[in-house]
mmCIF file with all atom_site columns, C-alpha atoms and ligand atoms in Angstrom:
data_model
loop_
_atom_site.group_PDB
_atom_site.id
_atom_site.type_symbol
_atom_site.label_atom_id
_atom_site.label_alt_id
_atom_site.label_comp_id
_atom_site.label_asym_id
_atom_site.label_entity_id
_atom_site.label_seq_id
_atom_site.pdbx_PDB_ins_code
_atom_site.Cartn_x
_atom_site.Cartn_y
_atom_site.Cartn_z
_atom_site.occupancy
_atom_site.B_iso_or_equiv
_atom_site.pdbx_formal_charge
_atom_site.auth_seq_id
_atom_site.auth_comp_id
_atom_site.auth_asym_id
_atom_site.auth_atom_id
_atom_site.pdbx_PDB_model_num
ATOM   1   C  CA  . MET A 1 1   ? -124.845 -51.872 -124.325 1.00 0.00 ? 9   MET A CA  1
ATOM   2   C  CA  . ASP A 1 2   ? -123.958 -48.178 -122.555 1.00 0.00 ? 10  ASP A CA  1
ATOM   3   C  CA  . LEU A 1 3   ? -120.964 -48.808 -121.485 1.00 0.00 ? 11  LEU A CA  1
ATOM   4   C  CA  . THR A 1 4   ? -118.311 -48.861 -124.345 1.00 0.00 ? 12  THR A CA  1
ATOM   5   C  CA  . GLU A 1 5   ? -114.959 -48.526 -122.510 1.00 0.00 ? 13  GLU A CA  1
ATOM   6   C  CA  . LEU A 1 6   ? -113.574 -49.515 -119.097 1.00 0.00 ? 14  LEU A CA  1
ATOM   7   C  CA  . ASP A 1 7   ? -112.484 -45.986 -117.847 1.00 0.00 ? 15  ASP A CA  1
ATOM   8   C  CA  . HIS A 1 8   ? -110.385 -46.070 -114.597 1.00 0.00 ? 16  HIS A CA  1
ATOM   9   C  CA  . VAL A 1 9   ? -110.471 -47.529 -111.267 1.00 0.00 ? 17  VAL A CA  1
ATOM   10  C  CA  . GLY A 1 10  ? -110.620 -45.602 -108.117 1.00 0.00 ? 18  GLY A CA  1
ATOM   11  C  CA  . ILE A 1 11  ? -108.568 -46.028 -105.503 1.00 0.00 ? 19  ILE A CA  1
ATOM   12  C  CA  . ALA A 1 12  ? -108.707 -44.622 -102.005 1.00 0.00 ? 20  ALA A CA  1
ATOM   13  C  CA  . VAL A 1 13  ? -105.623 -43.946 -100.685 1.00 0.00 ? 21  VAL A CA  1
ATOM   14  C  CA  . ARG A 1 14  ? -103.856 -41.824 -97.263  1.00 0.00 ? 22  ARG A CA  1
ATOM   15  C  CA  . ASP A 1 15  ? -100.787 -40.808 -99.215  1.00 0.00 ? 23  ASP A CA  1
ATOM   16  C  CA  . LEU A 1 16  ? -100.754 -39.895 -102.349 1.00 0.00 ? 24  LEU A CA  1
ATOM   17  C  CA  . ASP A 1 17  ? -97.471  -39.157 -102.689 1.00 0.00 ? 25  ASP A CA  1
ATOM   18  C  CA  . ALA A 1 18  ? -96.138  -42.166 -101.643 1.00 0.00 ? 26  ALA A CA  1
ATOM   19  C  CA  . VAL A 1 19  ? -98.659  -44.563 -103.487 1.00 0.00 ? 27  VAL A CA  1
ATOM   20  C  CA  . VAL A 1 20  ? -97.780  -42.482 -107.275 1.00 0.00 ? 28  VAL A CA  1
ATOM   21  C  CA  . GLY A 1 21  ? -94.067  -43.617 -105.896 1.00 0.00 ? 29  GLY A CA  1
ATOM   22  C  CA  . TRP A 1 22  ? -94.676  -47.417 -105.443 1.00 0.00 ? 30  TRP A CA  1
ATOM   23  C  CA  . TYR A 1 23  ? -96.661  -48.205 -108.719 1.00 0.00 ? 31  TYR A CA  1
ATOM   24  C  CA  . LYS A 1 24  ? -93.387  -46.141 -110.598 1.00 0.00 ? 32  LYS A CA  1
ATOM   25  C  CA  . ARG A 1 25  ? -91.431  -48.839 -108.463 1.00 0.00 ? 33  ARG A CA  1
ATOM   26  C  CA  . MET A 1 26  ? -93.319  -51.515 -109.148 1.00 0.00 ? 34  MET A CA  1
ATOM   27  C  CA  . PHE A 1 27  ? -94.439  -51.136 -112.960 1.00 0.00 ? 35  PHE A CA  1
ATOM   28  C  CA  . GLY A 1 28  ? -92.552  -47.869 -113.806 1.00 0.00 ? 36  GLY A CA  1
ATOM   29  C  CA  . ALA A 1 29  ? -95.664  -46.414 -113.702 1.00 0.00 ? 37  ALA A CA  1
ATOM   30  C  CA  . GLU A 1 30  ? -96.217  -42.598 -114.536 1.00 0.00 ? 38  GLU A CA  1
ATOM   31  C  CA  . VAL A 1 31  ? -98.750  -40.243 -113.510 1.00 0.00 ? 39  VAL A CA  1
ATOM   32  C  CA  . VAL A 1 32  ? -100.345 -38.762 -116.775 1.00 0.00 ? 40  VAL A CA  1
ATOM   33  C  CA  . HIS A 1 33  ? -102.628 -35.634 -114.867 1.00 0.00 ? 41  HIS A CA  1
ATOM   34  C  CA  . ARG A 1 34  ? -102.918 -34.627 -111.575 1.00 0.00 ? 42  ARG A CA  1
ATOM   35  C  CA  . GLU A 1 35  ? -105.839 -32.693 -110.281 1.00 0.00 ? 43  GLU A CA  1
ATOM   36  C  CA  . ARG A 1 36  ? -107.689 -31.178 -106.438 1.00 0.00 ? 44  ARG A CA  1
ATOM   37  C  CA  . ILE A 1 37  ? -111.456 -32.034 -107.288 1.00 0.00 ? 45  ILE A CA  1
ATOM   38  C  CA  . GLU A 1 38  ? -113.324 -29.406 -105.352 1.00 0.00 ? 46  GLU A CA  1
ATOM   39  C  CA  . SER A 1 39  ? -116.500 -30.973 -105.379 1.00 0.00 ? 47  SER A CA  1
ATOM   40  C  CA  . ASP A 1 40  ? -114.900 -34.645 -103.641 1.00 0.00 ? 48  ASP A CA  1
ATOM   41  C  CA  . GLY A 1 41  ? -112.970 -32.441 -101.282 1.00 0.00 ? 49  GLY A CA  1
ATOM   42  C  CA  . VAL A 1 42  ? -109.578 -35.439 -103.042 1.00 0.00 ? 50  VAL A CA  1
ATOM   43  C  CA  . ASP A 1 43  ? -106.273 -34.590 -104.701 1.00 0.00 ? 51  ASP A CA  1
ATOM   44  C  CA  . GLU A 1 44  ? -106.229 -37.225 -107.929 1.00 0.00 ? 52  GLU A CA  1
ATOM   45  C  CA  . ALA A 1 45  ? -103.469 -38.970 -109.546 1.00 0.00 ? 53  ALA A CA  1
ATOM   46  C  CA  . LEU A 1 46  ? -104.120 -40.789 -112.801 1.00 0.00 ? 54  LEU A CA  1
ATOM   47  C  CA  . ILE A 1 47  ? -102.115 -43.473 -114.675 1.00 0.00 ? 55  ILE A CA  1
ATOM   48  C  CA  . LYS A 1 48  ? -102.751 -44.455 -118.247 1.00 0.00 ? 56  LYS A CA  1
ATOM   49  C  CA  . VAL A 1 49  ? -103.431 -48.556 -118.602 1.00 0.00 ? 57  VAL A CA  1
ATOM   50  C  CA  . ALA A 1 50  ? -103.535 -48.633 -122.010 1.00 0.00 ? 58  ALA A CA  1
ATOM   51  C  CA  . GLY A 1 51  ? -106.965 -46.367 -122.906 1.00 0.00 ? 59  GLY A CA  1
ATOM   52  C  CA  . SER A 1 52  ? -107.626 -46.565 -119.130 1.00 0.00 ? 60  SER A CA  1
ATOM   53  C  CA  . TYR A 1 53  ? -107.055 -45.168 -116.657 1.00 0.00 ? 61  TYR A CA  1
ATOM   54  C  CA  . ILE A 1 54  ? -105.619 -45.984 -111.809 1.00 0.00 ? 62  ILE A CA  1
ATOM   55  C  CA  . GLN A 1 55  ? -107.252 -43.109 -110.706 1.00 0.00 ? 63  GLN A CA  1
ATOM   56  C  CA  . LEU A 1 56  ? -105.506 -42.737 -106.530 1.00 0.00 ? 64  LEU A CA  1
ATOM   57  C  CA  . LEU A 1 57  ? -107.729 -40.252 -104.762 1.00 0.00 ? 65  LEU A CA  1
ATOM   58  C  CA  . GLN A 1 58  ? -106.272 -38.873 -101.564 1.00 0.00 ? 66  GLN A CA  1
ATOM   59  C  CA  . PRO A 1 59  ? -108.491 -36.525 -99.263  1.00 0.00 ? 67  PRO A CA  1
ATOM   60  C  CA  . TYR A 1 60  ? -107.451 -33.527 -98.500  1.00 0.00 ? 68  TYR A CA  1
ATOM   61  C  CA  . THR A 1 61  ? -110.269 -32.461 -95.874  1.00 0.00 ? 69  THR A CA  1
ATOM   62  C  CA  . ASP A 1 62  ? -111.612 -34.414 -93.438  1.00 0.00 ? 70  ASP A CA  1
ATOM   63  C  CA  . SER A 1 63  ? -115.288 -33.533 -94.495  1.00 0.00 ? 71  SER A CA  1
ATOM   64  C  CA  . SER A 1 64  ? -114.562 -35.232 -98.013  1.00 0.00 ? 72  SER A CA  1
ATOM   65  C  CA  . PRO A 1 65  ? -116.515 -38.040 -98.165  1.00 0.00 ? 73  PRO A CA  1
ATOM   66  C  CA  . LEU A 1 66  ? -113.670 -39.923 -99.089  1.00 0.00 ? 74  LEU A CA  1
ATOM   67  C  CA  . ALA A 1 67  ? -112.105 -39.604 -95.615  1.00 0.00 ? 75  ALA A CA  1
ATOM   68  C  CA  . LYS A 1 68  ? -115.028 -41.236 -94.156  1.00 0.00 ? 76  LYS A CA  1
ATOM   69  C  CA  . HIS A 1 69  ? -114.487 -44.316 -96.564  1.00 0.00 ? 77  HIS A CA  1
ATOM   70  C  CA  . LEU A 1 70  ? -111.106 -44.578 -95.748  1.00 0.00 ? 78  LEU A CA  1
ATOM   71  C  CA  . ASP A 1 71  ? -112.143 -44.455 -91.456  1.00 0.00 ? 79  ASP A CA  1
ATOM   72  C  CA  . LYS A 1 72  ? -114.328 -47.166 -92.081  1.00 0.00 ? 80  LYS A CA  1
ATOM   73  C  CA  . ARG A 1 73  ? -113.400 -49.288 -94.587  1.00 0.00 ? 81  ARG A CA  1
ATOM   74  C  CA  . GLY A 1 74  ? -109.825 -48.191 -95.183  1.00 0.00 ? 82  GLY A CA  1
ATOM   75  C  CA  . GLU A 1 75  ? -107.494 -48.070 -98.327  1.00 0.00 ? 83  GLU A CA  1
ATOM   76  C  CA  . GLY A 1 76  ? -108.464 -50.093 -101.456 1.00 0.00 ? 84  GLY A CA  1
ATOM   77  C  CA  . LEU A 1 77  ? -110.407 -50.305 -104.844 1.00 0.00 ? 85  LEU A CA  1
ATOM   78  C  CA  . HIS A 1 78  ? -113.086 -47.025 -103.988 1.00 0.00 ? 86  HIS A CA  1
ATOM   79  C  CA  . HIS A 1 79  ? -115.455 -46.958 -107.480 1.00 0.00 ? 87  HIS A CA  1
ATOM   80  C  CA  . VAL A 1 80  ? -115.109 -48.157 -111.289 1.00 0.00 ? 88  VAL A CA  1
ATOM   81  C  CA  . GLY A 1 81  ? -115.411 -45.824 -114.113 1.00 0.00 ? 89  GLY A CA  1
ATOM   82  C  CA  . TYR A 1 82  ? -117.508 -47.026 -116.561 1.00 0.00 ? 90  TYR A CA  1
ATOM   83  C  CA  . ARG A 1 83  ? -117.073 -44.963 -120.146 1.00 0.00 ? 91  ARG A CA  1
ATOM   84  C  CA  . VAL A 1 84  ? -120.409 -44.006 -121.810 1.00 0.00 ? 92  VAL A CA  1
ATOM   85  C  CA  . GLU A 1 85  ? -121.344 -41.580 -124.715 1.00 0.00 ? 93  GLU A CA  1
ATOM   86  C  CA  . SER A 1 86  ? -123.786 -40.326 -122.617 1.00 0.00 ? 94  SER A CA  1
ATOM   87  C  CA  . CYS A 1 87  ? -123.658 -39.476 -118.838 1.00 0.00 ? 95  CYS A CA  1
ATOM   88  C  CA  . ALA A 1 88  ? -127.103 -38.170 -118.798 1.00 0.00 ? 96  ALA A CA  1
ATOM   89  C  CA  . ALA A 1 89  ? -128.761 -40.030 -121.356 1.00 0.00 ? 97  ALA A CA  1
ATOM   90  C  CA  . VAL A 1 90  ? -127.746 -43.231 -119.671 1.00 0.00 ? 98  VAL A CA  1
ATOM   91  C  CA  . LEU A 1 91  ? -128.305 -42.175 -115.946 1.00 0.00 ? 99  LEU A CA  1
ATOM   92  C  CA  . GLU A 1 92  ? -131.666 -41.019 -116.836 1.00 0.00 ? 100 GLU A CA  1
ATOM   93  C  CA  . SER A 1 93  ? -132.136 -44.884 -118.221 1.00 0.00 ? 101 SER A CA  1
ATOM   94  C  CA  . VAL A 1 94  ? -131.001 -46.386 -114.871 1.00 0.00 ? 102 VAL A CA  1
ATOM   95  C  CA  . LYS A 1 95  ? -133.286 -44.683 -112.706 1.00 0.00 ? 103 LYS A CA  1
ATOM   96  C  CA  . ALA A 1 96  ? -136.003 -45.052 -115.132 1.00 0.00 ? 104 ALA A CA  1
ATOM   97  C  CA  . LYS A 1 97  ? -135.073 -48.648 -114.295 1.00 0.00 ? 105 LYS A CA  1
ATOM   98  C  CA  . GLY A 1 98  ? -134.645 -48.453 -110.531 1.00 0.00 ? 106 GLY A CA  1
ATOM   99  C  CA  . ALA A 1 99  ? -131.120 -47.933 -109.722 1.00 0.00 ? 107 ALA A CA  1
ATOM   100 C  CA  . GLN A 1 100 ? -130.041 -46.314 -106.755 1.00 0.00 ? 108 GLN A CA  1
ATOM   101 C  CA  . VAL A 1 101 ? -128.412 -42.922 -107.744 1.00 0.00 ? 109 VAL A CA  1
ATOM   102 C  CA  . VAL A 1 102 ? -125.870 -40.729 -105.793 1.00 0.00 ? 110 VAL A CA  1
ATOM   103 C  CA  . ASP A 1 103 ? -126.196 -38.247 -108.185 1.00 0.00 ? 111 ASP A CA  1
ATOM   104 C  CA  . GLU A 1 104 ? -129.767 -37.298 -109.552 1.00 0.00 ? 112 GLU A CA  1
ATOM   105 C  CA  . HIS A 1 105 ? -128.181 -35.201 -112.250 1.00 0.00 ? 113 HIS A CA  1
ATOM   106 C  CA  . PRO A 1 106 ? -124.582 -35.335 -114.255 1.00 0.00 ? 114 PRO A CA  1
ATOM   107 C  CA  . ARG A 1 107 ? -121.560 -33.064 -113.209 1.00 0.00 ? 115 ARG A CA  1
ATOM   108 C  CA  . THR A 1 108 ? -118.386 -32.106 -113.624 1.00 0.00 ? 116 THR A CA  1
ATOM   109 C  CA  . GLY A 1 109 ? -115.795 -34.518 -112.770 1.00 0.00 ? 117 GLY A CA  1
ATOM   110 C  CA  . SER A 1 110 ? -111.537 -34.335 -113.301 1.00 0.00 ? 118 SER A CA  1
ATOM   111 C  CA  . ARG A 1 111 ? -110.197 -33.736 -116.776 1.00 0.00 ? 119 ARG A CA  1
ATOM   112 C  CA  . GLY A 1 112 ? -113.356 -32.294 -117.689 1.00 0.00 ? 120 GLY A CA  1
ATOM   113 C  CA  . THR A 1 113 ? -115.511 -34.982 -118.043 1.00 0.00 ? 121 THR A CA  1
ATOM   114 C  CA  . THR A 1 114 ? -119.212 -35.519 -117.460 1.00 0.00 ? 122 THR A CA  1
ATOM   115 C  CA  . VAL A 1 115 ? -120.117 -37.822 -114.652 1.00 0.00 ? 123 VAL A CA  1
ATOM   116 C  CA  . ALA A 1 116 ? -122.442 -39.220 -112.536 1.00 0.00 ? 124 ALA A CA  1
ATOM   117 C  CA  . PHE A 1 117 ? -122.695 -42.197 -109.648 1.00 0.00 ? 125 PHE A CA  1
ATOM   118 C  CA  . LEU A 1 118 ? -125.066 -45.351 -108.743 1.00 0.00 ? 126 LEU A CA  1
ATOM   119 C  CA  . HIS A 1 119 ? -125.202 -45.648 -105.504 1.00 0.00 ? 127 HIS A CA  1
ATOM   120 C  CA  . PRO A 1 120 ? -123.128 -49.307 -103.778 1.00 0.00 ? 128 PRO A CA  1
ATOM   121 C  CA  . LYS A 1 121 ? -126.662 -50.330 -101.826 1.00 0.00 ? 129 LYS A CA  1
ATOM   122 C  CA  . GLY A 1 122 ? -128.554 -50.617 -105.035 1.00 0.00 ? 130 GLY A CA  1
ATOM   123 C  CA  . ALA A 1 123 ? -125.328 -52.656 -107.605 1.00 0.00 ? 131 ALA A CA  1
ATOM   124 C  CA  . PHE A 1 124 ? -123.874 -55.246 -105.462 1.00 0.00 ? 132 PHE A CA  1
ATOM   125 C  CA  . GLY A 1 125 ? -121.311 -53.408 -103.244 1.00 0.00 ? 133 GLY A CA  1
ATOM   126 C  CA  . THR A 1 126 ? -119.555 -51.702 -106.789 1.00 0.00 ? 134 THR A CA  1
ATOM   127 C  CA  . LEU A 1 127 ? -119.621 -47.953 -106.601 1.00 0.00 ? 135 LEU A CA  1
ATOM   128 C  CA  . ILE A 1 128 ? -120.388 -47.048 -110.563 1.00 0.00 ? 136 ILE A CA  1
ATOM   129 C  CA  . GLU A 1 129 ? -119.295 -43.880 -111.576 1.00 0.00 ? 137 GLU A CA  1
ATOM   130 C  CA  . LEU A 1 130 ? -120.321 -43.154 -115.432 1.00 0.00 ? 138 LEU A CA  1
ATOM   131 C  CA  . VAL A 1 131 ? -118.075 -41.101 -117.095 1.00 0.00 ? 139 VAL A CA  1
ATOM   132 C  CA  . GLU A 1 132 ? -118.504 -38.828 -120.632 1.00 0.00 ? 140 GLU A CA  1
ATOM   133 C  CA  . GLU A 1 133 ? -115.526 -37.655 -122.163 1.00 0.00 ? 141 GLU A CA  1
HETATM 134 CO CO1 . CO  B 2 .   ? -113.796 -41.929 -110.436 1.00 0.00 ? 217 CO  B CO1 1
#
């Protein structure tokens, strides 16, 4: 099995601070990490849940792919991040088995992780992120 943990669920939102406030009010949740991910055009807030995260994502520019996603689909679940030991090895493995990928090569994600995305079209509607810590 190449997936070792559920790393995070990525949730697309329009107002990051409002959503962070809602999670705090509803669940007492605290943000453990915030980051502007320039390669994706998004601002991120991470809430830790045991060994996994809720990744709240708001686009800060209209050219962000996430801005287009919000226009088309609205707010809500955007992707699932699975932890792997080697992003490069798993990416090569799924490509060899015919998976449709968004990233041909691993790239840097938030928290200094190494990530790559599989396209939802080839994965039964789920955008899948491979995350190597
Ligand atoms: Co993610």
